[in-house]
CSV table of C-alpha atoms in Angstrom, one decimal:
chain,number,residue,atom,x,y,z
A,8,UNK,CA,0.3,22.7,34.2
A,9,UNK,CA,-3.0,21.6,32.6
A,10,UNK,CA,-2.2,23.8,29.8
A,11,UNK,CA,1.2,22.0,29.1
A,12,UNK,CA,-0.5,18.6,29.4
A,13,UNK,CA,-3.1,19.6,26.8
A,14,UNK,CA,-0.3,20.6,24.4
A,15,UNK,CA,1.5,17.4,24.9
A,16,UNK,CA,-1.7,15.3,24.4
A,17,UNK,CA,-2.6,17.4,21.3
A,18,UNK,CA,1.0,16.7,19.9
A,19,UNK,CA,0.7,13.0,20.6
A,20,UNK,CA,-2.7,12.8,18.7
A,21,UNK,CA,-1.3,14.9,15.8
A,22,UNK,CA,1.8,12.6,15.8
A,23,UNK,CA,-0.4,9.5,15.8
A,24,UNK,CA,-2.6,10.9,13.0
A,25,UNK,CA,0.4,11.6,10.9
A,26,UNK,CA,1.7,8.0,11.5
A,27,UNK,CA,-1.7,6.7,10.7
A,28,UNK,CA,-1.5,8.6,7.4
A,29,UNK,CA,1.9,7.3,6.6
A,30,UNK,CA,0.8,3.8,7.3
A,31,UNK,CA,-2.2,4.1,5.2
A,32,UNK,CA,-0.1,5.6,2.3
A,33,UNK,CA,2.4,2.8,2.7
A,34,UNK,CA,-0.3,0.2,2.6
A,35,UNK,CA,-1.9,1.8,-0.6
A,36,UNK,CA,1.5,2.0,-2.3
A,37,UNK,CA,2.1,-1.7,-1.4
A,38,UNK,CA,-1.3,-2.7,-2.6
A,39,UNK,CA,-0.7,-0.7,-5.9
A,40,UNK,CA,2.7,-2.3,-6.5
A,41,UNK,CA,1.2,-5.7,-5.8
A,42,UNK,CA,-1.7,-5.1,-8.1
A,43,UNK,CA,0.9,-4.0,-10.9
A,44,UNK,CA,2.8,-7.3,-10.2
A,45,UNK,CA,-0.3,-9.4,-10.4
A,46,UNK,CA,-1.4,-7.6,-13.8
A,47,UNK,CA,2.2,-8.3,-15.1
A,48,UNK,CA,2.1,-11.9,-14.1
A,49,UNK,CA,-1.3,-12.4,-15.7
A,50,UNK,CA,-0.1,-10.7,-18.9
A,51,UNK,CA,3.1,-12.9,-18.9
A,52,UNK,CA,1.0,-16.0,-18.3
A,53,UNK,CA,-1.4,-15.1,-21.1
A,54,UNK,CA,1.5,-14.4,-23.5
A,55,UNK,CA,3.2,-17.7,-22.6
A,56,UNK,CA,-0.1,-19.5,-23.2
A,57,UNK,CA,-0.5,-17.7,-26.4
A,58,UNK,CA,3.1,-18.8,-27.4
A,59,UNK,CA,2.3,-22.4,-26.4
A,60,UNK,CA,-1.0,-22.5,-28.4
A,61,UNK,CA,0.8,-21.1,-31.5
A,62,UNK,CA,3.6,-23.7,-31.0
A,63,UNK,CA,1.1,-26.5,-30.7
A,64,UNK,CA,-0.7,-25.6,-33.9
C-alpha cells in the first residue's frame, strides 16, 4: 500500500513541476511579447515625434 502511495505522491509532484514549468514558460512568453509591444510603441512614438519635428520646421 505504501508503495502505491509513494508512486501517487511522486506523480503528483512531477505533475506540479511540469505545470510550474508551463506557467513559467507562459509568463516568459507573455513578458517577451509585452517587451516587443513596448519596443514597437516606443519606435512608433519616436517616428511620429520625428515626423512632427520635420513638419514643424
